[in-house]
PDB file of C-alpha atoms in Angstrom:
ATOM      1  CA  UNK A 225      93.298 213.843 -73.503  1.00  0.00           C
ATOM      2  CA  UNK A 226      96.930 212.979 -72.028  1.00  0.00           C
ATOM      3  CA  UNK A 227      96.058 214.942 -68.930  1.00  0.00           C
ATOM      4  CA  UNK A 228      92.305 213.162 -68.623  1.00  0.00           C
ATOM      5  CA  UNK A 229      94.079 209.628 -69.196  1.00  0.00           C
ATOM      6  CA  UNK A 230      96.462 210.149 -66.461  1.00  0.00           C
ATOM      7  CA  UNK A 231      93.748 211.456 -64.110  1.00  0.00           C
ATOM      8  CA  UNK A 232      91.925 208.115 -64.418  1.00  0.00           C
ATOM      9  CA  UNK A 233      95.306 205.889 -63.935  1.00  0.00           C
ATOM     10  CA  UNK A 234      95.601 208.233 -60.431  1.00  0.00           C
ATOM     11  CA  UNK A 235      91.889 207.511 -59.660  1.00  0.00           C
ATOM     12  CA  UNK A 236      92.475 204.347 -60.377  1.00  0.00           C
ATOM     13  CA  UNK A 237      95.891 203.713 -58.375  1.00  0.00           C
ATOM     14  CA  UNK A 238      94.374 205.214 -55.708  1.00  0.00           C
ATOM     15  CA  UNK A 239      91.136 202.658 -55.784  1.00  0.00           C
ATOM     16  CA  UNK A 240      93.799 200.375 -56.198  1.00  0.00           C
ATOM     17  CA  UNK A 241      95.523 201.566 -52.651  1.00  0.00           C
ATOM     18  CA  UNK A 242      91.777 201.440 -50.465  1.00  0.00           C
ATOM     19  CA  UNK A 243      90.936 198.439 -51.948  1.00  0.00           C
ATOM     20  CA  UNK A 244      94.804 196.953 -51.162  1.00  0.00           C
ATOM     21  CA  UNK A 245      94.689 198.592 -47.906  1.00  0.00           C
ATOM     22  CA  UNK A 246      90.749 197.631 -46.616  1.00  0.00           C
ATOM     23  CA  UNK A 247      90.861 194.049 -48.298  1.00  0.00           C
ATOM     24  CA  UNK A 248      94.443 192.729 -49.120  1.00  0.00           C
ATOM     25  CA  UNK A 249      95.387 191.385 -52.116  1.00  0.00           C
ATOM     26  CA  UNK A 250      91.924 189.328 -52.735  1.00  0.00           C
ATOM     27  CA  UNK A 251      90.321 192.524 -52.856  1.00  0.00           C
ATOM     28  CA  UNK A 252      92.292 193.952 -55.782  1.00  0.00           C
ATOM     29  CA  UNK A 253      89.697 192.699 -58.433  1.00  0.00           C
ATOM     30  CA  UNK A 254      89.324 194.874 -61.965  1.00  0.00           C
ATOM     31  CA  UNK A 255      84.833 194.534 -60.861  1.00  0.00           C
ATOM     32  CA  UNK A 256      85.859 196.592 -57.965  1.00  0.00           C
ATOM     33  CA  UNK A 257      88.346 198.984 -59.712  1.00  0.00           C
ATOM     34  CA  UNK A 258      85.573 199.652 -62.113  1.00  0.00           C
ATOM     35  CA  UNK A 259      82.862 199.917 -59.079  1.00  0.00           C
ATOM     36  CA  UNK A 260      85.351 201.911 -57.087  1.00  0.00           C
ATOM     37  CA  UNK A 261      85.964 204.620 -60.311  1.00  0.00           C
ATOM     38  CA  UNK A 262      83.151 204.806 -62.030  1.00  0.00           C
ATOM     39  CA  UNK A 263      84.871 203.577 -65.053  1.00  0.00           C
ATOM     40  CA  UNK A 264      83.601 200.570 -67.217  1.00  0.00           C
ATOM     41  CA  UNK A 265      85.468 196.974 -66.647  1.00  0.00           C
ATOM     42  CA  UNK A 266      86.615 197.329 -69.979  1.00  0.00           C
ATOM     43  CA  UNK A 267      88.079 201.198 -69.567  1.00  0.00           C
ATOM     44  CA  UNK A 268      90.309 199.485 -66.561  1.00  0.00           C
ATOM     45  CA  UNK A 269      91.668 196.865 -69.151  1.00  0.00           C
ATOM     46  CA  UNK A 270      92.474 199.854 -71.344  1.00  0.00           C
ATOM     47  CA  UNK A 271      95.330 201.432 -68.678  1.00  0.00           C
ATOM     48  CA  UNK A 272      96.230 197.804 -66.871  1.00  0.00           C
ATOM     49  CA  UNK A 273      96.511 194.526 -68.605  1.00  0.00           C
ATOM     50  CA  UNK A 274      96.238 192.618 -65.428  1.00  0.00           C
ATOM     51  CA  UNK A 275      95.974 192.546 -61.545  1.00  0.00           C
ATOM     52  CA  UNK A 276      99.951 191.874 -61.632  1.00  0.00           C
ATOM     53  CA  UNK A 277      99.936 195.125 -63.731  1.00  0.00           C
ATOM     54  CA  UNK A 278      98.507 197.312 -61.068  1.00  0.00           C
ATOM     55  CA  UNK A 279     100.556 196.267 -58.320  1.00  0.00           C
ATOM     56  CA  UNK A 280     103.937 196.395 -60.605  1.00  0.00           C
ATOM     57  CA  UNK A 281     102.731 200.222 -61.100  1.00  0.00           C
ATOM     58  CA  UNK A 282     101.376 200.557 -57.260  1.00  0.00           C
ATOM     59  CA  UNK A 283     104.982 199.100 -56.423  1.00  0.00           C
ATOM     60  CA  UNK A 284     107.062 201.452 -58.584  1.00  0.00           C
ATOM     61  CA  UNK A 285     104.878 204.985 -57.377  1.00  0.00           C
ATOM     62  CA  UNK A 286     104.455 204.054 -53.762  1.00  0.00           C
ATOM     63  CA  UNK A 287     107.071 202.379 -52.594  1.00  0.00           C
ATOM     64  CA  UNK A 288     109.987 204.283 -53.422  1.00  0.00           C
ATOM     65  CA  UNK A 289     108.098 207.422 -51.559  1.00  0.00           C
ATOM     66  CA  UNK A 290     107.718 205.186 -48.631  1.00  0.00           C
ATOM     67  CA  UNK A 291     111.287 204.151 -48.870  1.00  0.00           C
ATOM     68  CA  UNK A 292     112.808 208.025 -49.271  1.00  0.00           C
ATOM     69  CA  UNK A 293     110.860 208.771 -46.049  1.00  0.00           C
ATOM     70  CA  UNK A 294     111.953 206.266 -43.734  1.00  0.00           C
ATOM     71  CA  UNK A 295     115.869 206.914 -45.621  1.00  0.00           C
ATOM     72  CA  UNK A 296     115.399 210.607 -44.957  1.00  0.00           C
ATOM     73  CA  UNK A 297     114.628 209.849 -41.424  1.00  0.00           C
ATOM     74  CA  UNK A 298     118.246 208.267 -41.559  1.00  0.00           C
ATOM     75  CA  UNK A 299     119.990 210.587 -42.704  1.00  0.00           C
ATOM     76  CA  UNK A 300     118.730 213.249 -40.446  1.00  0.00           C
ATOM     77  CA  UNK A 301     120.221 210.812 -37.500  1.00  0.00           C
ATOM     78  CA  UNK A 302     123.920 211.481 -36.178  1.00  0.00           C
ATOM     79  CA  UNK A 303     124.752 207.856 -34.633  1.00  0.00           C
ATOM     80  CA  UNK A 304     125.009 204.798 -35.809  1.00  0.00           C
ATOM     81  CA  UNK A 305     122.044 203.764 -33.614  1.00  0.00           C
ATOM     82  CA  UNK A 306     119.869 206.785 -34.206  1.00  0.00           C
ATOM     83  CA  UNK A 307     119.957 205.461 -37.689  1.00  0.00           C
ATOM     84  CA  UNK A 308     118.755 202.060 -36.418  1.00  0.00           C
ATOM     85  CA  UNK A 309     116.512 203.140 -34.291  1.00  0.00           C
ATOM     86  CA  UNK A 310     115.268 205.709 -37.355  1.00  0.00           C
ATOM     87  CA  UNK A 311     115.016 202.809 -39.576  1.00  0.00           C
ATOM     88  CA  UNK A 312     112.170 200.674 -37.337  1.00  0.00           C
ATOM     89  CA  UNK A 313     110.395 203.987 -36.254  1.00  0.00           C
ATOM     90  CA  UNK A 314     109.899 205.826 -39.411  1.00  0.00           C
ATOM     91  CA  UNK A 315     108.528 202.393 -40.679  1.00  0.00           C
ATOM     92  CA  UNK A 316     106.079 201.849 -38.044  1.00  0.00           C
ATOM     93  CA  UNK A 317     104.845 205.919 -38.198  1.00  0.00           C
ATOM     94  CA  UNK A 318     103.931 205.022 -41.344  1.00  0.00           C
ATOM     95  CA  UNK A 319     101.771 201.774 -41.100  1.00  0.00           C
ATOM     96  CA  UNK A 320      98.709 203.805 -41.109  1.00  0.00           C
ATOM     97  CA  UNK A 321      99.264 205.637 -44.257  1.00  0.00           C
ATOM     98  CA  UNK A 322      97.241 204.175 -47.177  1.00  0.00           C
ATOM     99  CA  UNK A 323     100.482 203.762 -49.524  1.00  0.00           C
ATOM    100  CA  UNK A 324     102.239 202.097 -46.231  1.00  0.00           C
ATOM    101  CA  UNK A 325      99.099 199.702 -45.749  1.00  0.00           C
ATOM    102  CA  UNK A 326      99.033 198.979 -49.658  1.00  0.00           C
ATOM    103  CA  UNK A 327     102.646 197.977 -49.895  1.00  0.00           C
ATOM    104  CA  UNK A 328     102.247 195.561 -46.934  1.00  0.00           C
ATOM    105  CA  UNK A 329      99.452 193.803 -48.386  1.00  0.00           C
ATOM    106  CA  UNK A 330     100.712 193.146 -52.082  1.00  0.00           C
ATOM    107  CA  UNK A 331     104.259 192.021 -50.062  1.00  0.00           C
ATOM    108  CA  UNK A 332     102.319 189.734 -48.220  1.00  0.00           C
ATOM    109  CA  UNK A 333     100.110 189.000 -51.661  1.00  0.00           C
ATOM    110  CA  UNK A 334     101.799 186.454 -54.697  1.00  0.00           C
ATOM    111  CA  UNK A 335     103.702 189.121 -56.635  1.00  0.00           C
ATOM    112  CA  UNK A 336     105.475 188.512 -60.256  1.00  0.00           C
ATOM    113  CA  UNK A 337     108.937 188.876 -60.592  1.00  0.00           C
ATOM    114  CA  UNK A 338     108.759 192.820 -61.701  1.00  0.00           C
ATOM    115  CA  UNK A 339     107.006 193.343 -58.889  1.00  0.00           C
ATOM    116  CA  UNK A 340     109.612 191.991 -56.590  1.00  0.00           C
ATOM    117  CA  UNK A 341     112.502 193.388 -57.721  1.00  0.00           C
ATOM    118  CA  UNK A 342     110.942 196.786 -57.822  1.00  0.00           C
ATOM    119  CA  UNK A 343     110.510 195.985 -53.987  1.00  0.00           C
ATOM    120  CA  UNK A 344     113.952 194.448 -53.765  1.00  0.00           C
ATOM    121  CA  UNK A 345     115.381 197.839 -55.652  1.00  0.00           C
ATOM    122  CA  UNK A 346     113.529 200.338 -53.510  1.00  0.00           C
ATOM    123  CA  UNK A 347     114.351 198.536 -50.119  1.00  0.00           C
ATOM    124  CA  UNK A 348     118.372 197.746 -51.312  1.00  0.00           C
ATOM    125  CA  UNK A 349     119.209 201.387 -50.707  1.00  0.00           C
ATOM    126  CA  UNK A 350     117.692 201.180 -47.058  1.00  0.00           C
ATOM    127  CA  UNK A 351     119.500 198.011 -46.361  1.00  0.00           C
ATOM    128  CA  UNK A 352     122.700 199.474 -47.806  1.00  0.00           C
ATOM    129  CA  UNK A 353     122.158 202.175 -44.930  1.00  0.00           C
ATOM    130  CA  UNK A 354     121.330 199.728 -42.430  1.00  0.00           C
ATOM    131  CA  UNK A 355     124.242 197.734 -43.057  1.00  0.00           C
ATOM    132  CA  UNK A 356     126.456 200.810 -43.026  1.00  0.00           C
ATOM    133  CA  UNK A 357     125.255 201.848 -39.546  1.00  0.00           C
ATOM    134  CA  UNK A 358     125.723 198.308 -38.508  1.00  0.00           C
ATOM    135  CA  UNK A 359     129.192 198.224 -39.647  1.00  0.00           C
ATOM    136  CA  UNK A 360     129.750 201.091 -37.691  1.00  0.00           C
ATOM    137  CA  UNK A 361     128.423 199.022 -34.715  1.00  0.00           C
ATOM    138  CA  UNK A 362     131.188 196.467 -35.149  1.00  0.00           C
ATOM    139  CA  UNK A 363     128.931 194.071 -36.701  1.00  0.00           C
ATOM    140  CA  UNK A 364     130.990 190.776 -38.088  1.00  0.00           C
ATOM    141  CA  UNK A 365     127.918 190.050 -40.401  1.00  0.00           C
ATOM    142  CA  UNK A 366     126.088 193.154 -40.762  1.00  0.00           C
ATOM    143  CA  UNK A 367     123.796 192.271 -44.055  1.00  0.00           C
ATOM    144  CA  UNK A 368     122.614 188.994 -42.112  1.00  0.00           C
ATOM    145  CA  UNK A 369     121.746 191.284 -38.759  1.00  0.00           C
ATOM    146  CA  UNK A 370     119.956 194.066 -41.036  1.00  0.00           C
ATOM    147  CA  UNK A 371     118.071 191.133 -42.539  1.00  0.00           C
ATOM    148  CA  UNK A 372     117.040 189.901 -39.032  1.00  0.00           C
ATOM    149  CA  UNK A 373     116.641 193.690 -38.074  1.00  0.00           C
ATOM    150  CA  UNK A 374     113.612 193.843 -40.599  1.00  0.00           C
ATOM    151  CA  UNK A 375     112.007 190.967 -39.126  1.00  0.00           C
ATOM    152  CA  UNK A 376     111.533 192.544 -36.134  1.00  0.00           C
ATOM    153  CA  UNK A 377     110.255 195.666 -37.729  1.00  0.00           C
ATOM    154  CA  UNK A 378     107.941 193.630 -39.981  1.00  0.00           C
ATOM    155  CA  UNK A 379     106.617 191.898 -36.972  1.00  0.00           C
ATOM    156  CA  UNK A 380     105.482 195.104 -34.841  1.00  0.00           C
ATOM    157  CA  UNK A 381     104.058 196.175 -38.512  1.00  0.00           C
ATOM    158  CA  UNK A 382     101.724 193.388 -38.418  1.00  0.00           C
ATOM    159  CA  UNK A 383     100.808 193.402 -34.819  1.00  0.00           C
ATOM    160  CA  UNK A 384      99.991 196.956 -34.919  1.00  0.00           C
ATOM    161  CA  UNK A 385      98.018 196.181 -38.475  1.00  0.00           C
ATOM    162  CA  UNK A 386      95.907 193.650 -36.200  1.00  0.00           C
ATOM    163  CA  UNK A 387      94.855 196.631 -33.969  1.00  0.00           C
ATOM    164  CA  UNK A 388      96.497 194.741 -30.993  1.00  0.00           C
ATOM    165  CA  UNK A 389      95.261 195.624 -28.021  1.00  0.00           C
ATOM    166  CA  UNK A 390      98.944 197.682 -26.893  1.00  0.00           C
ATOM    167  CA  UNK A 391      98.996 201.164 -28.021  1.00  0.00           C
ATOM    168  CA  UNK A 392     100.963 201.107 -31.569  1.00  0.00           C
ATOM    169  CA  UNK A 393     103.242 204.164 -29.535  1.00  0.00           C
ATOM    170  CA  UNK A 394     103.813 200.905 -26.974  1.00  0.00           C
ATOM    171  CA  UNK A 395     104.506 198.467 -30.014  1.00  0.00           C
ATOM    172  CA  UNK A 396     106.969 200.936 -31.717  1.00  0.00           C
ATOM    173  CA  UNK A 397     108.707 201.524 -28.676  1.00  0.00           C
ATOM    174  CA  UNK A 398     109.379 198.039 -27.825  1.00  0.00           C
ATOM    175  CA  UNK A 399     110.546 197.302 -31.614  1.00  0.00           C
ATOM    176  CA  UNK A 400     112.946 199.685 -31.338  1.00  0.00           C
ATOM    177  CA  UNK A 401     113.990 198.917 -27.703  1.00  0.00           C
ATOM    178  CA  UNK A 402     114.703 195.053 -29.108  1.00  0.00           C
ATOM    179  CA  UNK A 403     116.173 196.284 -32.361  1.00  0.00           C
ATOM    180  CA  UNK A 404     118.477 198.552 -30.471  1.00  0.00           C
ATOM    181  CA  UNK A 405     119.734 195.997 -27.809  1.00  0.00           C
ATOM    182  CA  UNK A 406     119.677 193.453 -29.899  1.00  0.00           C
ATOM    183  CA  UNK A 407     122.703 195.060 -32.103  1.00  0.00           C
ATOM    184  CA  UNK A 408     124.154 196.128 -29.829  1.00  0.00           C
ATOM    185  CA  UNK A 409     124.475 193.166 -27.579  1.00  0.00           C
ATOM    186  CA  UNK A 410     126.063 191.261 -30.416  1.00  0.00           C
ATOM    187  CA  UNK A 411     127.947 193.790 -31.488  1.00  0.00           C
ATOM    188  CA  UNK A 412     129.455 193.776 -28.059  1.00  0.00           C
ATOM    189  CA  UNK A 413     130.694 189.930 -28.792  1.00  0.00           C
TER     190      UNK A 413
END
């Protein structure tokens, strides 16, 4: 029975993802969890209490996977800047993977406080390495310039989640291209 319950909170974490990932946020309904699962409205109350429930869970599985990717991508870089550079292309190789696509939408979605800091937890370590790698850059403010950093990264995210008409190769290598001499150009000062 254990095993059979958690097989329908996958199924329906992963309707939860498509729907996330096809619709945004406004398409995270419990009609179209039940539609999507085959399970009865009622049966979706049974394993989340609301909308904010599901995307606390979706935020606590997926992201943290996410995160450990793009972290293990920095720590398999030698230089400060490979790290850097790491850091904006491991997060743009994974915009088209569904747990990638879901993760964007519910950030750019009203989430409840749980929700956030279960974003803000999962994203402090990869700041933390950020910042390091910045440091070692000669940054004066390096939290500030990682902040700014992810703007740029969450930019090329979105244009390459519009299907822009550059190749998202083309997108990514620009992001990192401005990332990189950004840093280092005030790094330099």
């Amino acid at each position: 029975m254990a095993e059979h319950r958690t097989m329908q909170r996958g199924a329906l974490l992963d309707a939860a993802r498509t729907l996330l990932s096809e619709g945004g946020t406004d398409a995270l309904t419990f009609p179209a969890l039940a539609e999507r699962t085959g399970l009865a409205r009622s049966s979706v109350y049974e394993y989340f209490r609301s909308r904010a429930a599901v995307v606390e869970e979706l935020c606590a599985v997926d992201f943290p996977v996410w995160a450990a990717e793009v972290e293990a991508a920095m720590e398999r870089a030698d230089t400060a800047d490979g790290k850097i550079e790491a850091y904006v292309r491991q997060q743009l190789a994974l915009v088209g993977d569904r747990r990638h696509r879901a993760v964007v939408a519910i950030s750019a979605g009203e989430l409840d406080a749980g929700a956030r800091e279960k974003i803000r937890a999962a994203h402090g370590g990869l700041i933390a390495m950020v910042v390091e790698a910045l440091g070692e850059l000669g940054h004066q403010q390096p939290r500030l310039t990682a902040m700014l950093l992810q703007g740029v990264g969450d930019a090329a995210v979105r244009r390459i989640e519009l299907g822009a008409a550059e190749d998202p190769g083309r997108i990514t290598d620009e992001a990192v291209a401005m990332a990189l001499c950004g840093v280092r150009g005030r790094a330099a000062d």
